[in-house]
Amino acid sequence: MSADRNAAKGGETATVTAAPPATRAIVMRVLGTYGTIIVLVLMVVVFSSLRPGTFSSVGNFRNIFNDMAIGTIVAAGLTVPLVAGDFDLSIGYIASFCGLLVVGLLSAGLAIPVAILLVIAVGMAIGIVNGFIVTKIGVNAFIATLGTGTVVVGLNYAYSGGIPQQLTQSREFTDIAIGRIAGVPHLVLLMAAVLVVLWVILNRTVQGQHIKAIGVSPESARRAGVAVDRSRIVAFAIASTCAAIGGVLMASNLGSGQVTAGDGFMLTSFAAAFLGSAALKEGQFHIVGTLIGVLTVAVGNNGLAMIGAPIFTQFVFAGSLLVVAVALGGIGRRYRIG
């Protein structure tokens, strides 16, 4: 009997000892899966309490979605090579260059559809070059896209002389960004359209499945018959195409082409994508997650502006959020795999 009691006590001790690691694993898995959503909800609650009736108004959230639309398009494009396991550091520079280029082409007398299509083609071509350098020459994606991004900056200054390009007469072009349909801003509708297209590509096409397979294991994907190099090039092309679209919409929204207008997209897009990897899918990059990530960044910036925080706090917030995002994404991957 005494032995049984001792055994029982030993079992209890073992259970108590094992409980903390199990609890920690549950907490970490929750953070890795829902961490971004928790952060988003907390920010909404805090800013709503600090600015009751203003921050949480329908009008303010309409403004938030309108303001985040262009950044969402760029970040969603970046998500595609991230799914394949590749980084693209050139997206912000591509957006800046394409914004300047479309204004220059319109000022030269090209029709709006022609100018836009040419600029998007230029953006896509840069992405193809990125993919070629990474897959055929074998340069690390981080270095390759940083290099091509720097070249694009040079092209930007060569084309503009470092001077913003003003759009004089083209109400039709500016209406692309500032117009509304049934009260819904064009930018929000365009954002939704791009998100749907990218979601379908990644989740309902063979190419999307190939990109996902490469992200898990390029060698296994290659052995399974996936054209790994081609799929990675496609992923880079999609990212740069979305960056070009973002640049065009930015120029339409501003009514001009600004030399560095899109450069900041790199930080915010990576922050959004990594935040999105800690939203619903345990450390995996995905389009819906990126949308949640961009919304988290946008809500934070909007709330800080609404309470009158100094402008530098937005940069501190964005940088801190990127660190938190990478940590949450890492937690999600670790505990999903474990």
CSV table of C-alpha atoms in Angstrom, one decimal:
chain,number,residue,atom,x,y,z
A,1,MET,CA,0.0,0.0,0.0
A,2,SER,CA,2.8,2.3,1.0
A,3,ALA,CA,4.6,1.6,-2.3
A,4,ASP,CA,1.4,2.3,-4.2
A,5,ARG,CA,1.1,5.7,-2.4
A,6,ASN,CA,4.7,6.5,-3.2
A,7,ALA,CA,4.1,5.6,-6.8
A,8,ALA,CA,1.0,7.7,-6.9
A,9,LYS,CA,3.0,10.6,-5.4
A,10,GLY,CA,5.7,10.1,-7.9
A,11,GLY,CA,3.2,10.2,-10.7
A,12,GLU,CA,1.8,13.4,-9.3
A,13,THR,CA,5.3,14.9,-9.1
A,14,ALA,CA,6.0,13.8,-12.7
A,15,THR,CA,2.8,15.4,-13.8
A,16,VAL,CA,3.5,18.6,-12.0
A,17,THR,CA,7.0,18.7,-13.4
A,18,ALA,CA,5.8,18.1,-17.0
A,19,ALA,CA,3.0,20.6,-16.8
A,20,PRO,CA,5.0,23.9,-17.1
A,21,PRO,CA,6.7,22.9,-20.4
A,22,ALA,CA,3.3,21.8,-21.8
A,23,THR,CA,1.7,25.1,-20.7
A,24,ARG,CA,4.6,27.0,-22.2
A,25,ALA,CA,4.2,25.1,-25.5
A,26,ILE,CA,0.5,26.0,-25.5
A,27,VAL,CA,1.2,29.7,-24.8
A,28,MET,CA,3.9,29.8,-27.5
A,29,ARG,CA,1.7,28.1,-30.0
A,30,VAL,CA,-1.1,30.6,-29.3
A,31,LEU,CA,1.3,33.5,-29.7
A,32,GLY,CA,2.7,32.0,-33.0
A,33,THR,CA,-0.8,31.5,-34.4
A,34,TYR,CA,-2.8,34.4,-33.0
A,35,GLY,CA,-0.1,36.8,-31.8
A,36,THR,CA,-0.7,39.4,-34.4
A,37,ILE,CA,-4.4,39.3,-34.0
A,38,ILE,CA,-4.0,39.8,-30.2
A,39,VAL,CA,-1.7,42.8,-30.8
A,40,LEU,CA,-4.2,44.3,-33.3
A,41,VAL,CA,-7.2,43.8,-30.9
A,42,LEU,CA,-5.2,45.3,-28.0
A,43,MET,CA,-4.3,48.4,-30.1
A,44,VAL,CA,-7.9,48.9,-31.1
A,45,VAL,CA,-9.0,48.7,-27.5
A,46,VAL,CA,-6.3,51.1,-26.3
A,47,PHE,CA,-6.7,53.7,-29.0
A,48,SER,CA,-10.5,53.5,-28.7
A,49,SER,CA,-10.3,54.2,-25.0
A,50,LEU,CA,-7.8,57.1,-25.6
A,51,ARG,CA,-9.9,58.6,-28.4
A,52,PRO,CA,-13.5,57.4,-27.7
A,53,GLY,CA,-16.0,57.9,-30.5
A,54,THR,CA,-13.2,59.1,-32.9
A,55,PHE,CA,-10.7,56.3,-33.4
A,56,SER,CA,-13.4,53.6,-33.7
A,57,SER,CA,-15.6,55.5,-36.0
A,58,VAL,CA,-16.6,54.1,-39.4
A,59,GLY,CA,-15.1,57.1,-41.1
A,60,ASN,CA,-11.7,56.6,-39.4
A,61,PHE,CA,-11.6,52.9,-40.4
A,62,ARG,CA,-12.5,53.9,-43.9
A,63,ASN,CA,-9.6,56.2,-43.9
A,64,ILE,CA,-7.3,53.5,-42.5
A,65,PHE,CA,-8.2,51.1,-45.3
A,66,ASN,CA,-7.8,53.8,-47.9
A,67,ASP,CA,-4.4,54.8,-46.5
A,68,MET,CA,-3.1,51.2,-46.3
A,69,ALA,CA,-4.4,50.1,-49.7
A,70,ILE,CA,-1.2,50.8,-51.7
A,71,GLY,CA,1.1,49.3,-49.0
A,72,THR,CA,-1.1,46.2,-48.9
A,73,ILE,CA,-0.7,45.6,-52.6
A,74,VAL,CA,3.1,45.9,-52.4
A,75,ALA,CA,3.3,43.7,-49.2
A,76,ALA,CA,1.0,41.1,-50.7
A,77,GLY,CA,3.3,40.9,-53.8
A,78,LEU,CA,6.3,40.5,-51.5
A,79,THR,CA,4.5,37.6,-49.7
A,80,VAL,CA,4.8,35.4,-52.8
A,81,PRO,CA,8.6,35.1,-52.9
A,82,LEU,CA,8.6,34.9,-49.1
A,83,VAL,CA,6.3,31.8,-49.5
A,84,ALA,CA,9.0,30.4,-51.8
A,85,GLY,CA,11.7,31.1,-49.2
A,86,ASP,CA,13.2,34.2,-51.0
A,87,PHE,CA,13.6,37.8,-49.8
A,88,ASP,CA,13.1,40.7,-52.2
A,89,LEU,CA,14.7,44.0,-50.9
A,90,SER,CA,14.1,45.9,-54.2
A,91,ILE,CA,10.3,46.4,-54.0
A,92,GLY,CA,10.3,49.9,-52.4
A,93,TYR,CA,12.8,51.2,-55.0
A,94,ILE,CA,10.8,49.7,-57.8
A,95,ALA,CA,7.7,51.4,-56.5
A,96,SER,CA,9.5,54.8,-56.4
A,97,PHE,CA,11.0,54.4,-59.9
A,98,CYS,CA,7.7,53.2,-61.4
A,99,GLY,CA,5.8,56.2,-59.9
A,100,LEU,CA,8.3,58.6,-61.5
A,101,LEU,CA,8.3,56.7,-64.8
A,102,VAL,CA,4.5,56.7,-65.2
A,103,VAL,CA,4.3,60.5,-64.6
A,104,GLY,CA,7.1,61.0,-67.1
A,105,LEU,CA,5.4,58.9,-69.8
A,106,LEU,CA,2.1,60.7,-69.2
A,107,SER,CA,3.8,64.1,-69.4
A,108,ALA,CA,5.4,62.9,-72.7
A,109,GLY,CA,1.9,62.5,-74.1
A,110,LEU,CA,1.3,58.7,-73.8
A,111,ALA,CA,-2.3,57.5,-73.2
A,112,ILE,CA,-3.0,56.5,-69.7
A,113,PRO,CA,-3.6,52.8,-70.3
A,114,VAL,CA,-0.4,52.6,-72.5
A,115,ALA,CA,1.7,54.4,-69.9
A,116,ILE,CA,0.5,52.2,-67.0
A,117,LEU,CA,1.0,49.0,-69.0
A,118,LEU,CA,4.5,50.0,-70.0
A,119,VAL,CA,5.4,50.8,-66.4
A,120,ILE,CA,4.0,47.5,-65.1
A,121,ALA,CA,5.9,45.7,-67.7
A,122,VAL,CA,9.1,47.5,-66.6
A,123,GLY,CA,8.4,46.4,-63.0
A,124,MET,CA,7.8,42.8,-64.1
A,125,ALA,CA,11.0,42.8,-66.1
A,126,ILE,CA,13.0,43.9,-63.0
A,127,GLY,CA,11.5,41.0,-61.1
A,128,ILE,CA,12.5,38.6,-63.8
A,129,VAL,CA,16.0,39.9,-63.7
A,130,ASN,CA,16.0,39.4,-59.9
A,131,GLY,CA,14.8,35.8,-60.4
A,132,PHE,CA,17.4,35.1,-63.1
A,133,ILE,CA,20.3,36.4,-60.9
A,134,VAL,CA,19.1,34.3,-58.0
A,135,THR,CA,18.3,31.1,-59.8
A,136,LYS,CA,20.7,31.0,-62.8
A,137,ILE,CA,23.7,32.9,-61.4
A,138,GLY,CA,23.3,31.6,-57.9
A,139,VAL,CA,23.5,34.9,-56.0
A,140,ASN,CA,21.8,34.9,-52.6
A,141,ALA,CA,18.3,36.5,-52.9
A,142,PHE,CA,19.1,39.0,-50.2
A,143,ILE,CA,22.2,40.3,-51.9
A,144,ALA,CA,20.8,40.1,-55.4
A,145,THR,CA,17.7,42.1,-54.7
A,146,LEU,CA,19.6,44.6,-52.6
A,147,GLY,CA,22.0,45.0,-55.6
A,148,THR,CA,19.2,45.4,-58.2
A,149,GLY,CA,17.4,47.7,-55.9
A,150,THR,CA,20.4,50.0,-55.7
A,151,VAL,CA,20.7,49.9,-59.5
A,152,VAL,CA,17.0,50.9,-59.7
A,153,VAL,CA,17.8,53.9,-57.4
A,154,GLY,CA,20.5,54.9,-59.8
A,155,LEU,CA,18.1,54.7,-62.7
A,156,ASN,CA,15.6,56.7,-60.7
A,157,TYR,CA,18.1,59.5,-60.3
A,158,ALA,CA,19.3,59.3,-63.9
A,159,TYR,CA,15.8,59.6,-65.1
A,160,SER,CA,14.6,62.4,-62.8
A,161,GLY,CA,17.8,64.1,-61.8
A,162,GLY,CA,16.5,63.8,-58.2
A,163,ILE,CA,13.7,66.2,-59.0
A,164,PRO,CA,10.0,65.2,-58.4
A,165,GLN,CA,8.0,64.9,-61.6
A,166,GLN,CA,4.8,67.0,-61.6
A,167,LEU,CA,1.7,65.8,-63.3
A,168,THR,CA,0.1,68.9,-64.9
A,169,GLN,CA,-3.1,67.9,-66.7
A,170,SER,CA,-4.5,64.4,-66.1
A,171,ARG,CA,-7.6,64.4,-63.9
A,172,GLU,CA,-8.4,60.9,-65.3
A,173,PHE,CA,-5.1,59.5,-64.0
A,174,THR,CA,-5.5,61.0,-60.5
A,175,ASP,CA,-9.1,59.8,-60.4
A,176,ILE,CA,-7.8,56.2,-60.4
A,177,ALA,CA,-6.6,56.6,-56.9
A,178,ILE,CA,-8.9,59.3,-55.4
A,179,GLY,CA,-12.2,58.3,-57.0
A,180,ARG,CA,-15.0,56.3,-55.4
A,181,ILE,CA,-17.6,53.8,-56.5
A,182,ALA,CA,-20.8,53.7,-54.3
A,183,GLY,CA,-18.8,55.5,-51.6
A,184,VAL,CA,-16.0,52.9,-51.6
A,185,PRO,CA,-12.6,54.3,-52.5
A,186,HIS,CA,-11.0,53.0,-55.7
A,187,LEU,CA,-7.9,52.2,-53.8
A,188,VAL,CA,-9.7,49.8,-51.5
A,189,LEU,CA,-11.4,48.1,-54.4
A,190,LEU,CA,-8.1,47.7,-56.2
A,191,MET,CA,-6.5,46.4,-53.1
A,192,ALA,CA,-9.3,43.8,-52.7
A,193,ALA,CA,-8.9,42.8,-56.4
A,194,VAL,CA,-5.1,42.3,-56.1
A,195,LEU,CA,-5.5,40.3,-52.8
A,196,VAL,CA,-8.1,38.0,-54.4
A,197,VAL,CA,-5.9,37.4,-57.5
A,198,LEU,CA,-2.8,36.6,-55.4
A,199,TRP,CA,-4.8,34.4,-53.0
A,200,VAL,CA,-6.2,32.4,-56.0
A,201,ILE,CA,-2.7,32.1,-57.5
A,202,LEU,CA,-1.2,30.7,-54.3
A,203,ASN,CA,-4.1,28.5,-53.2
A,204,ARG,CA,-6.0,27.4,-56.4
A,205,THR,CA,-3.3,27.1,-59.1
A,206,VAL,CA,-0.6,24.5,-59.8
A,207,GLN,CA,2.0,27.4,-59.9
A,208,GLY,CA,0.9,28.4,-56.4
A,209,GLN,CA,1.3,24.9,-55.1
A,210,HIS,CA,4.8,24.7,-56.7
A,211,ILE,CA,5.8,28.0,-55.0
A,212,LYS,CA,4.6,26.6,-51.6
A,213,ALA,CA,6.4,23.3,-52.2
A,214,ILE,CA,9.7,25.2,-52.9
A,215,GLY,CA,9.2,27.1,-49.6
A,216,VAL,CA,9.1,23.9,-47.7
A,217,SER,CA,12.0,22.2,-49.5
A,218,PRO,CA,13.4,23.2,-52.8
A,219,GLU,CA,15.2,19.8,-53.3
A,220,SER,CA,12.1,17.8,-52.5
A,221,ALA,CA,10.1,20.0,-54.9
A,222,ARG,CA,12.7,19.5,-57.6
A,223,ARG,CA,12.6,15.7,-57.1
A,224,ALA,CA,8.8,15.8,-57.4
A,225,GLY,CA,9.1,17.4,-60.8
A,226,VAL,CA,8.6,21.0,-59.9
A,227,ALA,CA,10.4,23.5,-62.2
A,228,VAL,CA,12.0,25.2,-59.2
A,229,ASP,CA,14.0,27.9,-61.0
A,230,ARG,CA,11.0,29.0,-63.2
A,231,SER,CA,8.7,29.1,-60.2
A,232,ARG,CA,11.1,31.3,-58.2
A,233,ILE,CA,11.4,33.6,-61.1
A,234,VAL,CA,7.6,33.8,-61.3
A,235,ALA,CA,7.5,34.7,-57.6
A,236,PHE,CA,10.0,37.5,-58.0
A,237,ALA,CA,8.1,38.8,-61.1
A,238,ILE,CA,4.8,38.9,-59.1
A,239,ALA,CA,6.4,40.8,-56.3
A,240,SER,CA,7.9,43.4,-58.6
A,241,THR,CA,4.7,43.7,-60.6
A,242,CYS,CA,2.8,44.5,-57.5
A,243,ALA,CA,5.5,47.0,-56.5
A,244,ALA,CA,5.1,48.7,-59.9
A,245,ILE,CA,1.3,48.8,-59.5
A,246,GLY,CA,1.9,50.4,-56.1
A,247,GLY,CA,4.1,53.0,-57.7
A,248,VAL,CA,1.5,53.8,-60.3
A,249,LEU,CA,-1.2,54.2,-57.7
A,250,MET,CA,1.1,56.3,-55.5
A,251,ALA,CA,1.7,58.7,-58.3
A,252,SER,CA,-2.0,58.8,-59.0
A,253,ASN,CA,-2.7,59.5,-55.4
A,254,LEU,CA,-0.1,62.2,-55.1
A,255,GLY,CA,-0.5,63.7,-58.6
A,256,SER,CA,3.2,63.6,-59.0
A,257,GLY,CA,6.2,61.2,-59.0
A,258,GLN,CA,8.4,61.5,-55.9
A,259,VAL,CA,12.0,60.3,-56.0
A,260,THR,CA,11.8,58.3,-52.7
A,261,ALA,CA,8.1,58.0,-52.2
A,262,GLY,CA,8.0,54.2,-52.2
A,263,ASP,CA,11.3,53.5,-50.5
A,264,GLY,CA,9.6,53.0,-47.1
A,265,PHE,CA,7.5,50.1,-48.5
A,266,MET,CA,10.4,47.7,-47.8
A,267,LEU,CA,10.3,48.0,-44.1
A,268,THR,CA,6.5,48.2,-43.7
A,269,SER,CA,6.0,45.3,-46.2
A,270,PHE,CA,8.4,43.0,-44.4
A,271,ALA,CA,6.9,43.9,-41.1
A,272,ALA,CA,3.4,43.2,-42.4
A,273,ALA,CA,4.4,39.9,-44.0
A,274,PHE,CA,6.1,38.6,-40.8
A,275,LEU,CA,3.2,39.8,-38.7
A,276,GLY,CA,1.0,38.0,-41.0
A,277,SER,CA,3.0,34.8,-40.5
A,278,ALA,CA,1.9,35.0,-36.9
A,279,ALA,CA,-1.8,35.2,-37.9
A,280,LEU,CA,-3.8,32.0,-38.2
A,281,LYS,CA,-1.1,29.8,-39.8
A,282,GLU,CA,1.7,29.2,-37.2
A,283,GLY,CA,4.6,30.9,-38.9
A,284,GLN,CA,3.6,30.5,-42.5
A,285,PHE,CA,3.5,33.4,-44.9
A,286,HIS,CA,0.1,33.8,-46.5
A,287,ILE,CA,-2.0,36.5,-48.2
A,288,VAL,CA,-4.7,36.9,-45.6
A,289,GLY,CA,-2.1,37.1,-42.9
A,290,THR,CA,-0.3,39.9,-44.7
A,291,LEU,CA,-3.5,41.8,-44.9
A,292,ILE,CA,-3.9,41.5,-41.1
A,293,GLY,CA,-0.3,42.5,-40.8
A,294,VAL,CA,-0.7,45.7,-42.8
A,295,LEU,CA,-3.9,46.5,-40.9
A,296,THR,CA,-1.9,46.1,-37.6
A,297,VAL,CA,0.7,48.6,-38.8
A,298,ALA,CA,-1.9,51.0,-40.2
A,299,VAL,CA,-4.0,50.9,-37.0
A,300,GLY,CA,-0.8,51.6,-35.0
A,301,ASN,CA,0.2,54.5,-37.1
A,302,ASN,CA,-3.3,56.0,-37.2
A,303,GLY,CA,-3.7,55.7,-33.5
A,304,LEU,CA,-0.3,57.3,-32.8
A,305,ALA,CA,-1.2,60.2,-35.1
A,306,MET,CA,-4.6,60.6,-33.5
A,307,ILE,CA,-3.2,60.9,-30.0
A,308,GLY,CA,-0.7,63.5,-31.2
A,309,ALA,CA,2.4,61.3,-30.9
A,310,PRO,CA,5.6,62.8,-32.5
A,311,ILE,CA,6.3,61.6,-36.0
A,312,PHE,CA,9.5,59.7,-34.9
A,313,THR,CA,7.3,57.4,-32.9
A,314,GLN,CA,5.9,55.9,-36.1
A,315,PHE,CA,9.3,54.8,-37.2
A,316,VAL,CA,10.1,53.5,-33.7
A,317,PHE,CA,6.8,51.6,-33.8
A,318,ALA,CA,7.4,50.2,-37.3
A,319,GLY,CA,10.9,49.0,-36.4
A,320,SER,CA,9.8,47.5,-33.1
A,321,LEU,CA,6.9,45.8,-34.8
A,322,LEU,CA,9.2,44.2,-37.3
A,323,VAL,CA,11.3,42.7,-34.5
A,324,VAL,CA,8.1,41.5,-32.8
A,325,ALA,CA,6.8,40.1,-36.0
A,326,VAL,CA,9.9,38.1,-36.8
A,327,ALA,CA,9.9,36.8,-33.2
A,328,LEU,CA,6.2,35.7,-33.4
A,329,GLY,CA,6.7,34.1,-36.8
A,330,GLY,CA,9.7,32.2,-35.5
A,331,ILE,CA,7.7,31.0,-32.5
A,332,GLY,CA,4.9,29.8,-34.8
A,333,ARG,CA,7.3,27.9,-37.0
A,334,ARG,CA,9.2,26.4,-34.0
A,335,TYR,CA,6.1,25.1,-32.2
A,336,ARG,CA,4.3,24.0,-35.4
A,337,ILE,CA,7.3,21.9,-36.4
A,338,GLY,CA,7.9,20.7,-32.8
